[in-house]
Amino acid sequence: MAHMLPELLSYLESLAEPHILLDRQYRILAANAAYRSQFSPRASVVGRTCYEVSHHFSVPCDQAGESCPLARARESGQRERVLHLHHTPQGESYVNIELVPLLDAMGEQAYFVEKMEPLRVAQGQPVRQGLVGRSLAFQRMLELVARVGPSHASVLLLGESGTGKELVAQAVHDASPRATHPLVVVDCASLPETLFESELFGHERGAFTGANTSKPGLVEAASGGTLFLDEVGDIPLAMQVKLLRLLESGTYRRVGSNELRRTDVRVVSATHRDLKAMVTDGRFREDLYYRLSTFPIALPALRERGDDIALLAAALLERVAPQRRLSLSAGTLALLQRYPFPGNVRELRNVLERAALLADGHTIEPVHVERALGTDARPSPVALQRAEAPEATASGAESSLRSVERAALQAQLKAHRGSRAELAKKLGISERSLYRKLREIGEAPDAA
């Protein structure tokens, strides 16, 4: 294959997307102009390993807890795709990787061509808009967004309230060929049944009392783009069959009209409800469920994204108080990382906004978060200790952390109906740690 190398390099150089050529030892043999421009404008990467350049690792990705497309391709002998968080001149950014093994005359893998495409719908660093995160749970969710985005498949977003389903819907839309057309949001929970059909499909003049003019519906407004059905579990049964027709045929009728209209929309839906249970109970059509859930994506709760709290907090502070350059003290960050946030990212934003209003300086301290969380209506012991003995601040913060953790554990214990093993798994701790914490708060560890 050595005699083919110049032709291969010339081919790579002609490609508009960033590409590199690798050998079996992860060494970069060539990088085309698009790669050099986007990822390495100041220094050559030739001769260096891909894992050192992209991740600053000293070992291959698969030995550092990452998914390595080259290692996977060597095993499968096929094209492999992964989503990676790469170091770039603009900071850490998500990049879609597509790697293809090239065979020599003996049929052995000799080289690997890697294509890189920045995923611009999420960041691994604080930004004022869009998805932010780098935890494993977040990356798994984001990889599904990257895979389904360019397709036309219907997407069902599943997750607790406050996990950012509308942001993920926006990311799916932005990663699709429909990104230049509108994303239209339908809040299914807020539309009364009597208005649902006319809002979704539109109505003709005189269709009902008060319909003085014809009005296009949200389906028509979304033509060419994406229709996002938020809280799809709240759609009335009578409307579900009409929505099914739209999904299956792309047709609908305005209220008061017999004319069959066509539209071209991609449907993304979201719910915090258990749709399968609703199907079993007869409250949601089974055929509609399967049409909506062609590609389901589960959104992780914030308690599953502890590593993202610092990133999210920095990004949210930029959004709620952009002029103040606020930061979190170490004790405050630890406090936020311990709190379970049943309201997820939405609750974190609210807490930070309240804490920002309570803070006079540029640093948010545990006392501000305590008051924002409503854990102590009296003057905070942390503030009193700071005034009387500055050196006692750390111990006061630790006491506050313990009180918040105790209250959170008691709330989880009260709401949980399963075994202690299930509760430990839900909290992300071992059973031994759970039993120790239960003894500390005076609960019987062996209770059911």
GROMACS .gro file of C-alpha atoms in nm:
model
  448
    1MET     CA    1   0.000   0.000   0.000
    2ALA     CA    2   0.298   0.230   0.034
    3HIS     CA    3   0.291   0.317  -0.336
    4MET     CA    4  -0.072   0.430  -0.297
    5LEU     CA    5   0.006   0.669  -0.013
    6PRO     CA    6   0.067   0.984  -0.225
    7GLU     CA    7  -0.265   0.935  -0.405
    8LEU     CA    8  -0.439   0.878  -0.073
    9LEU     CA    9  -0.288   1.194   0.075
   10SER     CA   10  -0.394   1.392  -0.231
   11TYR     CA   11  -0.747   1.258  -0.195
   12LEU     CA   12  -0.765   1.350   0.174
   13GLU     CA   13  -0.638   1.699   0.099
   14SER     CA   14  -0.924   1.753  -0.145
   15LEU     CA   15  -1.196   1.677   0.112
   16ALA     CA   16  -1.391   1.967   0.262
   17GLU     CA   17  -1.434   1.798   0.602
   18PRO     CA   18  -1.148   1.754   0.853
   19HIS     CA   19  -0.970   1.420   0.800
   20ILE     CA   20  -0.656   1.256   0.936
   21LEU     CA   21  -0.470   0.940   0.836
   22LEU     CA   22  -0.358   0.704   1.116
   23ASP     CA   23  -0.148   0.390   1.142
   24ARG     CA   24  -0.212   0.093   1.371
   25GLN     CA   25  -0.008   0.257   1.649
   26TYR     CA   26  -0.245   0.559   1.663
   27ARG     CA   27   0.016   0.785   1.497
   28ILE     CA   28  -0.110   1.064   1.274
   29LEU     CA   29   0.051   1.025   0.930
   30ALA     CA   30  -0.130   1.314   0.760
   31ALA     CA   31  -0.389   1.584   0.829
   32ASN     CA   32  -0.575   1.763   0.552
   33ALA     CA   33  -0.620   2.139   0.519
   34ALA     CA   34  -0.969   2.135   0.674
   35TYR     CA   35  -0.833   1.959   0.983
   36ARG     CA   36  -0.536   2.191   1.013
   37SER     CA   37  -0.761   2.495   0.986
   38GLN     CA   38  -1.016   2.385   1.245
   39PHE     CA   39  -0.816   2.182   1.494
   40SER     CA   40  -0.447   2.270   1.463
   41PRO     CA   41  -0.385   2.606   1.293
   42ARG     CA   42  -0.056   2.675   1.476
   43ALA     CA   43   0.127   2.343   1.506
   44SER     CA   44   0.169   2.026   1.304
   45VAL     CA   45   0.013   1.709   1.443
   46VAL     CA   46   0.194   1.470   1.208
   47GLY     CA   47   0.395   1.211   1.401
   48ARG     CA   48   0.194   1.258   1.722
   49THR     CA   49  -0.071   1.016   1.849
   50CYS     CA   50  -0.438   1.095   1.803
   51TYR     CA   51  -0.514   1.042   2.172
   52GLU     CA   52  -0.243   1.287   2.281
   53VAL     CA   53  -0.357   1.553   2.032
   54SER     CA   54  -0.733   1.523   2.087
   55HIS     CA   55  -0.754   1.428   2.455
   56HIS     CA   56  -0.413   1.509   2.605
   57PHE     CA   57  -0.403   1.143   2.713
   58SER     CA   58  -0.081   0.946   2.761
   59VAL     CA   59  -0.252   0.619   2.663
   60PRO     CA   60  -0.507   0.525   2.394
   61CYS     CA   61  -0.868   0.627   2.458
   62ASP     CA   62  -0.988   0.275   2.532
   63GLN     CA   63  -0.729   0.252   2.810
   64ALA     CA   64  -0.846   0.584   2.956
   65GLY     CA   65  -1.214   0.500   2.990
   66GLU     CA   66  -1.320   0.638   2.649
   67SER     CA   67  -1.463   0.460   2.346
   68CYS     CA   68  -1.185   0.432   2.085
   69PRO     CA   69  -1.301   0.408   1.722
   70LEU     CA   70  -0.962   0.275   1.607
   71ALA     CA   71  -0.962  -0.005   1.863
   72ARG     CA   72  -1.321  -0.089   1.771
   73ALA     CA   73  -1.241  -0.087   1.398
   74ARG     CA   74  -0.942  -0.317   1.450
   75GLU     CA   75  -1.177  -0.561   1.624
   76SER     CA   76  -1.477  -0.532   1.391
   77GLY     CA   77  -1.295  -0.463   1.063
   78GLN     CA   78  -1.570  -0.213   0.981
   79ARG     CA   79  -1.647   0.158   0.985
   80GLU     CA   80  -1.698   0.287   1.341
   81ARG     CA   81  -1.862   0.604   1.476
   82VAL     CA   82  -1.826   0.761   1.820
   83LEU     CA   83  -1.882   1.098   1.988
   84HIS     CA   84  -1.576   1.243   2.162
   85LEU     CA   85  -1.500   1.551   2.368
   86HIS     CA   86  -1.188   1.697   2.201
   87HIS     CA   87  -0.942   1.968   2.293
   88THR     CA   88  -0.960   2.236   2.023
   89PRO     CA   89  -0.824   2.592   1.987
   90GLN     CA   90  -1.169   2.711   2.103
   91GLY     CA   91  -1.169   2.490   2.413
   92GLU     CA   92  -1.319   2.146   2.466
   93SER     CA   93  -1.583   2.067   2.206
   94TYR     CA   94  -1.787   1.764   2.107
   95VAL     CA   95  -1.680   1.604   1.779
   96ASN     CA   96  -1.844   1.327   1.577
   97ILE     CA   97  -1.578   1.075   1.474
   98GLU     CA   98  -1.616   0.839   1.179
   99LEU     CA   99  -1.323   0.602   1.124
  100VAL     CA  100  -1.269   0.367   0.829
  101PRO     CA  101  -1.000   0.093   0.818
  102LEU     CA  102  -0.800   0.060   0.495
  103LEU     CA  103  -0.664  -0.280   0.391
  104ASP     CA  104  -0.333  -0.360   0.224
  105ALA     CA  105  -0.275  -0.611  -0.059
  106MET     CA  106  -0.279  -0.896   0.195
  107GLY     CA  107  -0.620  -0.793   0.329
  108GLU     CA  108  -0.469  -0.668   0.654
  109GLN     CA  109  -0.561  -0.338   0.818
  110ALA     CA  110  -0.277  -0.100   0.740
  111TYR     CA  111  -0.419   0.253   0.779
  112PHE     CA  112  -0.725   0.425   0.921
  113VAL     CA  113  -0.896   0.737   0.784
  114GLU     CA  114  -1.072   0.942   1.049
  115LYS     CA  115  -1.331   1.207   0.965
  116MET     CA  116  -1.419   1.467   1.227
  117GLU     CA  117  -1.733   1.677   1.238
  118PRO     CA  118  -1.783   1.926   1.522
  119LEU     CA  119  -2.116   1.880   1.698
  120ARG     CA  120  -2.227   2.235   1.758
  121VAL     CA  121  -2.541   2.159   1.961
  122ALA     CA  122  -2.359   2.099   2.292
  123GLN     CA  123  -2.046   2.212   2.473
  124GLY     CA  124  -1.810   2.069   2.732
  125GLN     CA  125  -1.752   2.415   2.877
  126PRO     CA  126  -1.981   2.687   3.017
  127VAL     CA  127  -2.182   2.870   2.750
  128ARG     CA  128  -2.480   3.102   2.772
  129GLN     CA  129  -2.704   2.894   2.545
  130GLY     CA  130  -2.758   2.530   2.457
  131LEU     CA  131  -2.665   2.201   2.618
  132VAL     CA  132  -2.373   2.189   2.859
  133GLY     CA  133  -2.213   1.881   3.013
  134ARG     CA  134  -1.934   1.627   3.011
  135SER     CA  135  -2.051   1.353   3.250
  136LEU     CA  136  -2.080   1.000   3.115
  137ALA     CA  137  -2.461   1.005   3.140
  138PHE     CA  138  -2.472   1.332   2.944
  139GLN     CA  139  -2.235   1.202   2.676
  140ARG     CA  140  -2.440   0.886   2.627
  141MET     CA  141  -2.751   1.095   2.575
  142LEU     CA  142  -2.569   1.333   2.341
  143GLU     CA  143  -2.435   1.048   2.126
  144LEU     CA  144  -2.795   0.940   2.061
  145VAL     CA  145  -2.884   1.299   1.965
  146ALA     CA  146  -2.590   1.306   1.723
  147ARG     CA  147  -2.694   0.977   1.565
  148VAL     CA  148  -3.063   1.051   1.519
  149GLY     CA  149  -3.033   1.420   1.435
  150PRO     CA  150  -2.950   1.386   1.063
  151SER     CA  151  -3.230   1.131   1.006
  152HIS     CA  152  -3.604   1.181   0.962
  153ALA     CA  153  -3.700   0.944   1.246
  154SER     CA  154  -3.952   1.048   1.509
  155VAL     CA  155  -3.785   1.101   1.846
  156LEU     CA  156  -3.936   1.049   2.192
  157LEU     CA  157  -3.758   1.225   2.479
  158LEU     CA  158  -3.812   1.060   2.816
  159GLY     CA  159  -3.714   1.211   3.148
  160GLU     CA  160  -3.815   1.384   3.465
  161SER     CA  161  -3.945   1.741   3.463
  162GLY     CA  162  -3.667   1.997   3.447
  163THR     CA  163  -3.411   1.779   3.266
  164GLY     CA  164  -3.400   2.005   2.960
  165LYS     CA  165  -3.622   1.822   2.711
  166GLU     CA  166  -3.688   2.135   2.504
  167LEU     CA  167  -3.314   2.203   2.479
  168VAL     CA  168  -3.257   1.846   2.359
  169ALA     CA  169  -3.540   1.884   2.108
  170GLN     CA  170  -3.368   2.199   1.982
  171ALA     CA  171  -3.041   2.004   1.956
  172VAL     CA  172  -3.210   1.729   1.751
  173HIS     CA  173  -3.355   1.996   1.523
  174ASP     CA  174  -3.024   2.182   1.490
  175ALA     CA  175  -2.842   1.857   1.401
  176SER     CA  176  -3.090   1.781   1.123
  177PRO     CA  177  -3.120   1.894   0.760
  178ARG     CA  178  -3.426   2.090   0.878
  179ALA     CA  179  -3.220   2.328   1.091
  180THR     CA  180  -3.286   2.625   0.860
  181HIS     CA  181  -3.663   2.578   0.899
  182PRO     CA  182  -3.867   2.646   1.215
  183LEU     CA  183  -3.886   2.444   1.533
  184VAL     CA  184  -4.244   2.487   1.655
  185VAL     CA  185  -4.325   2.398   2.016
  186VAL     CA  186  -4.668   2.264   2.115
  187ASP     CA  187  -4.724   2.267   2.493
  188CYS     CA  188  -4.972   1.981   2.509
  189ALA     CA  189  -5.027   2.019   2.885
  190SER     CA  190  -5.150   2.377   2.860
  191LEU     CA  191  -5.395   2.338   2.570
  192PRO     CA  192  -5.756   2.267   2.672
  193GLU     CA  193  -5.916   1.979   2.481
  194THR     CA  194  -6.167   2.214   2.311
  195LEU     CA  195  -5.886   2.420   2.154
  196PHE     CA  196  -5.630   2.148   2.090
  197GLU     CA  197  -5.739   2.056   1.738
  198SER     CA  198  -5.772   2.413   1.612
  199GLU     CA  199  -5.435   2.513   1.760
  200LEU     CA  200  -5.261   2.214   1.608
  201PHE     CA  201  -5.433   2.195   1.269
  202GLY     CA  202  -5.584   2.543   1.230
  203HIS     CA  203  -5.945   2.633   1.152
  204GLU     CA  204  -6.158   2.794   0.883
  205ARG     CA  205  -6.367   3.105   0.926
  206GLY     CA  206  -6.698   3.021   1.096
  207ALA     CA  207  -6.580   2.680   1.216
  208PHE     CA  208  -6.692   2.769   1.567
  209THR     CA  209  -6.810   3.069   1.767
  210GLY     CA  210  -6.542   3.335   1.760
  211ALA     CA  211  -6.367   3.199   1.449
  212ASN     CA  212  -6.401   3.524   1.257
  213THR     CA  213  -6.108   3.451   1.026
  214SER     CA  214  -5.926   3.147   0.895
  215LYS     CA  215  -5.614   3.058   1.093
  216PRO     CA  216  -5.329   2.821   1.008
  217GLY     CA  217  -5.228   2.577   1.280
  218LEU     CA  218  -4.894   2.495   1.438
  219VAL     CA  219  -4.851   2.196   1.205
  220GLU     CA  220  -4.861   2.432   0.909
  221ALA     CA  221  -4.621   2.673   1.078
  222ALA     CA  222  -4.372   2.391   1.125
  223SER     CA  223  -4.378   2.278   0.762
  224GLY     CA  224  -4.027   2.191   0.648
  225GLY     CA  225  -3.904   2.193   1.006
  226THR     CA  226  -3.969   2.018   1.336
  227LEU     CA  227  -4.286   1.994   1.544
  228PHE     CA  228  -4.203   1.950   1.913
  229LEU     CA  229  -4.489   1.801   2.115
  230ASP     CA  230  -4.400   1.873   2.476
  231GLU     CA  231  -4.577   1.656   2.737
  232VAL     CA  232  -4.729   1.437   2.468
  233GLY     CA  233  -4.886   1.218   2.738
  234ASP     CA  234  -5.144   1.494   2.795
  235ILE     CA  235  -5.288   1.478   2.442
  236PRO     CA  236  -5.662   1.394   2.463
  237LEU     CA  237  -5.755   1.048   2.334
  238ALA     CA  238  -5.986   1.196   2.071
  239MET     CA  239  -5.693   1.391   1.925
  240GLN     CA  240  -5.451   1.101   1.927
  241VAL     CA  241  -5.603   0.934   1.621
  242LYS     CA  242  -5.574   1.258   1.421
  243LEU     CA  243  -5.214   1.298   1.527
  244LEU     CA  244  -5.151   0.938   1.419
  245ARG     CA  245  -5.288   1.021   1.073
  246LEU     CA  246  -5.050   1.314   1.050
  247LEU     CA  247  -4.753   1.093   1.140
  248GLU     CA  248  -4.849   0.814   0.902
  249SER     CA  249  -4.958   1.013   0.597
  250GLY     CA  250  -4.840   1.370   0.650
  251THR     CA  251  -5.199   1.488   0.603
  252TYR     CA  252  -5.448   1.676   0.819
  253ARG     CA  253  -5.765   1.885   0.798
  254ARG     CA  254  -5.833   2.226   0.945
  255VAL     CA  255  -6.131   2.245   1.179
  256GLY     CA  256  -6.438   2.328   0.969
  257SER     CA  257  -6.284   2.209   0.642
  258ASN     CA  258  -6.306   1.892   0.435
  259GLU     CA  259  -5.992   1.979   0.240
  260LEU     CA  260  -5.705   1.738   0.302
  261ARG     CA  261  -5.381   1.931   0.348
  262ARG     CA  262  -5.026   1.803   0.340
  263THR     CA  263  -4.729   1.908   0.547
  264ASP     CA  264  -4.368   1.799   0.582
  265VAL     CA  265  -4.273   1.791   0.950
  266ARG     CA  266  -4.045   1.584   1.167
  267VAL     CA  267  -4.204   1.511   1.505
  268VAL     CA  268  -4.007   1.519   1.828
  269SER     CA  269  -4.212   1.453   2.140
  270ALA     CA  270  -4.137   1.453   2.510
  271THR     CA  271  -4.297   1.335   2.831
  272HIS     CA  272  -4.222   1.267   3.196
  273ARG     CA  273  -4.506   1.014   3.207
  274ASP     CA  274  -4.483   0.635   3.169
  275LEU     CA  275  -4.645   0.603   2.826
  276LYS     CA  276  -4.622   0.223   2.829
  277ALA     CA  277  -4.830   0.215   3.148
  278MET     CA  278  -5.076   0.460   2.990
  279VAL     CA  279  -5.108   0.228   2.689
  280THR     CA  280  -5.182  -0.063   2.923
  281ASP     CA  281  -5.446   0.145   3.104
  282GLY     CA  282  -5.607   0.250   2.776
  283ARG     CA  283  -5.517   0.618   2.820
  284PHE     CA  284  -5.276   0.632   2.526
  285ARG     CA  285  -5.305   0.467   2.186
  286GLU     CA  286  -5.058   0.186   2.134
  287ASP     CA  287  -5.019   0.257   1.761
  288LEU     CA  288  -4.943   0.625   1.832
  289TYR     CA  289  -4.690   0.529   2.100
  290TYR     CA  290  -4.493   0.319   1.852
  291ARG     CA  291  -4.506   0.592   1.586
  292LEU     CA  292  -4.374   0.851   1.831
  293SER     CA  293  -4.106   0.631   1.985
  294THR     CA  294  -3.915   0.528   1.673
  295PHE     CA  295  -3.602   0.652   1.849
  296PRO     CA  296  -3.641   0.704   2.226
  297ILE     CA  297  -3.380   0.903   2.418
  298ALA     CA  298  -3.370   0.896   2.799
  299LEU     CA  299  -3.255   1.223   2.955
  300PRO     CA  300  -3.051   1.175   3.275
  301ALA     CA  301  -3.165   1.340   3.595
  302LEU     CA  302  -2.931   1.598   3.746
  303ARG     CA  303  -2.848   1.364   4.036
  304GLU     CA  304  -2.694   1.133   3.772
  305ARG     CA  305  -2.478   1.419   3.643
  306GLY     CA  306  -2.281   1.519   3.953
  307ASP     CA  307  -1.972   1.589   3.743
  308ASP     CA  308  -2.169   1.850   3.546
  309ILE     CA  309  -2.278   2.067   3.840
  310ALA     CA  310  -1.976   2.299   3.818
  311LEU     CA  311  -2.016   2.346   3.440
  312LEU     CA  312  -2.391   2.393   3.463
  313ALA     CA  313  -2.364   2.637   3.752
  314ALA     CA  314  -2.112   2.853   3.567
  315ALA     CA  315  -2.326   2.852   3.253
  316LEU     CA  316  -2.648   2.927   3.444
  317LEU     CA  317  -2.489   3.214   3.637
  318GLU     CA  318  -2.391   3.364   3.302
  319ARG     CA  319  -2.755   3.342   3.199
  320VAL     CA  320  -2.923   3.471   3.516
  321ALA     CA  321  -2.669   3.742   3.606
  322PRO     CA  322  -2.459   3.813   3.294
  323GLN     CA  323  -2.321   4.146   3.420
  324ARG     CA  324  -2.195   4.036   3.760
  325ARG     CA  325  -1.922   3.774   3.685
  326LEU     CA  326  -2.034   3.561   3.977
  327SER     CA  327  -1.847   3.252   4.095
  328LEU     CA  328  -1.905   2.975   4.350
  329SER     CA  329  -1.688   2.913   4.654
  330ALA     CA  330  -1.556   2.559   4.704
  331GLY     CA  331  -1.803   2.504   4.989
  332THR     CA  332  -2.092   2.619   4.773
  333LEU     CA  333  -1.998   2.385   4.491
  334ALA     CA  334  -1.974   2.094   4.735
  335LEU     CA  335  -2.316   2.186   4.875
  336LEU     CA  336  -2.473   2.191   4.529
  337GLN     CA  337  -2.310   1.860   4.436
  338ARG     CA  338  -2.460   1.692   4.744
  339TYR     CA  339  -2.813   1.826   4.700
  340PRO     CA  340  -3.039   1.583   4.500
  341PHE     CA  341  -3.227   1.853   4.301
  342PRO     CA  342  -3.562   1.679   4.248
  343GLY     CA  343  -3.648   1.962   4.007
  344ASN     CA  344  -3.331   1.892   3.808
  345VAL     CA  345  -3.161   2.163   3.599
  346ARG     CA  346  -3.466   2.389   3.621
  347GLU     CA  347  -3.442   2.382   4.002
  348LEU     CA  348  -3.066   2.443   3.990
  349ARG     CA  349  -3.126   2.752   3.778
  350ASN     CA  350  -3.389   2.882   4.021
  351VAL     CA  351  -3.164   2.821   4.321
  352LEU     CA  352  -2.872   3.001   4.156
  353GLU     CA  353  -3.090   3.294   4.054
  354ARG     CA  354  -3.218   3.333   4.410
  355ALA     CA  355  -2.867   3.290   4.552
  356ALA     CA  356  -2.736   3.556   4.312
  357LEU     CA  357  -2.997   3.799   4.442
  358LEU     CA  358  -2.899   3.719   4.800
  359ALA     CA  359  -2.524   3.768   4.738
  360ASP     CA  360  -2.383   4.121   4.745
  361GLY     CA  361  -2.030   4.034   4.633
  362HIS     CA  362  -1.889   3.837   4.342
  363THR     CA  363  -1.883   3.501   4.521
  364ILE     CA  364  -2.184   3.288   4.611
  365GLU     CA  365  -2.126   3.129   4.951
  366PRO     CA  366  -2.302   2.829   5.115
  367VAL     CA  367  -2.518   3.065   5.324
  368HIS     CA  368  -2.668   3.211   5.006
  369VAL     CA  369  -2.752   2.868   4.869
  370GLU     CA  370  -2.889   2.758   5.207
  371ARG     CA  371  -3.129   3.049   5.208
  372ALA     CA  372  -3.216   2.991   4.841
  373LEU     CA  373  -3.296   2.629   4.915
  374GLY     CA  374  -3.506   2.732   5.215
  375THR     CA  375  -3.324   2.491   5.446
  376ASP     CA  376  -3.291   2.746   5.725
  377ALA     CA  377  -3.525   3.041   5.773
  378ARG     CA  378  -3.314   3.178   6.062
  379PRO     CA  379  -2.982   3.358   6.026
  380SER     CA  380  -2.733   3.107   5.888
  381PRO     CA  381  -2.478   2.957   6.129
  382VAL     CA  382  -2.224   2.990   5.847
  383ALA     CA  383  -2.273   3.366   5.832
  384LEU     CA  384  -2.257   3.399   6.211
  385GLN     CA  385  -1.936   3.197   6.226
  386ARG     CA  386  -1.781   3.404   5.949
  387ALA     CA  387  -1.854   3.723   6.140
  388GLU     CA  388  -1.725   3.590   6.473
  389ALA     CA  389  -1.437   3.368   6.358
  390PRO     CA  390  -1.335   3.366   5.991
  391GLU     CA  391  -1.129   3.053   6.038
  392ALA     CA  392  -1.444   2.859   6.137
  393THR     CA  393  -1.609   2.908   5.797
  394ALA     CA  394  -1.502   2.571   5.661
  395SER     CA  395  -1.640   2.377   5.958
  396GLY     CA  396  -1.965   2.572   5.939
  397ALA     CA  397  -1.997   2.486   5.571
  398GLU     CA  398  -1.940   2.119   5.649
  399SER     CA  399  -2.215   2.131   5.911
  400SER     CA  400  -2.447   2.290   5.656
  401LEU     CA  401  -2.362   2.022   5.403
  402ARG     CA  402  -2.447   1.752   5.655
  403SER     CA  403  -2.782   1.910   5.734
  404VAL     CA  404  -2.874   1.938   5.366
  405GLU     CA  405  -2.765   1.580   5.299
  406ARG     CA  406  -2.965   1.457   5.601
  407ALA     CA  407  -3.279   1.638   5.487
  408ALA     CA  408  -3.237   1.511   5.131
  409LEU     CA  409  -3.189   1.151   5.246
  410GLN     CA  410  -3.495   1.168   5.470
  411ALA     CA  411  -3.701   1.300   5.178
  412GLN     CA  412  -3.580   1.020   4.951
  413LEU     CA  413  -3.647   0.762   5.223
  414LYS     CA  414  -4.000   0.888   5.272
  415ALA     CA  415  -4.078   0.875   4.900
  416HIS     CA  416  -3.908   0.541   4.826
  417ARG     CA  417  -4.126   0.226   4.825
  418GLY     CA  418  -3.870  -0.038   4.724
  419SER     CA  419  -3.582  -0.216   4.892
  420ARG     CA  420  -3.275  -0.058   5.047
  421ALA     CA  421  -3.066  -0.201   4.761
  422GLU     CA  422  -3.288  -0.021   4.508
  423LEU     CA  423  -3.262   0.302   4.707
  424ALA     CA  424  -2.881   0.277   4.719
  425LYS     CA  425  -2.871   0.226   4.341
  426LYS     CA  426  -3.104   0.523   4.288
  427LEU     CA  427  -2.880   0.744   4.504
  428GLY     CA  428  -2.565   0.622   4.329
  429ILE     CA  429  -2.401   0.487   4.646
  430SER     CA  430  -2.322   0.142   4.786
  431GLU     CA  431  -2.559  -0.035   5.024
  432ARG     CA  432  -2.291  -0.015   5.293
  433SER     CA  433  -2.274   0.365   5.256
  434LEU     CA  434  -2.653   0.387   5.264
  435TYR     CA  435  -2.672   0.180   5.586
  436ARG     CA  436  -2.408   0.401   5.748
  437LYS     CA  437  -2.599   0.716   5.654
  438LEU     CA  438  -2.927   0.570   5.779
  439ARG     CA  439  -2.769   0.493   6.118
  440GLU     CA  440  -2.640   0.852   6.136
  441ILE     CA  441  -2.992   0.991   6.098
  442GLY     CA  442  -3.147   0.737   6.335
  443GLU     CA  443  -3.326   0.521   6.079
  444ALA     CA  444  -3.324   0.141   6.099
  445PRO     CA  445  -3.100   0.014   5.816
  446ASP     CA  446  -3.282  -0.316   5.794
  447ALA     CA  447  -3.623  -0.160   5.731
  448ALA     CA  448  -3.794  -0.262   5.407
   0.00000   0.00000   0.00000
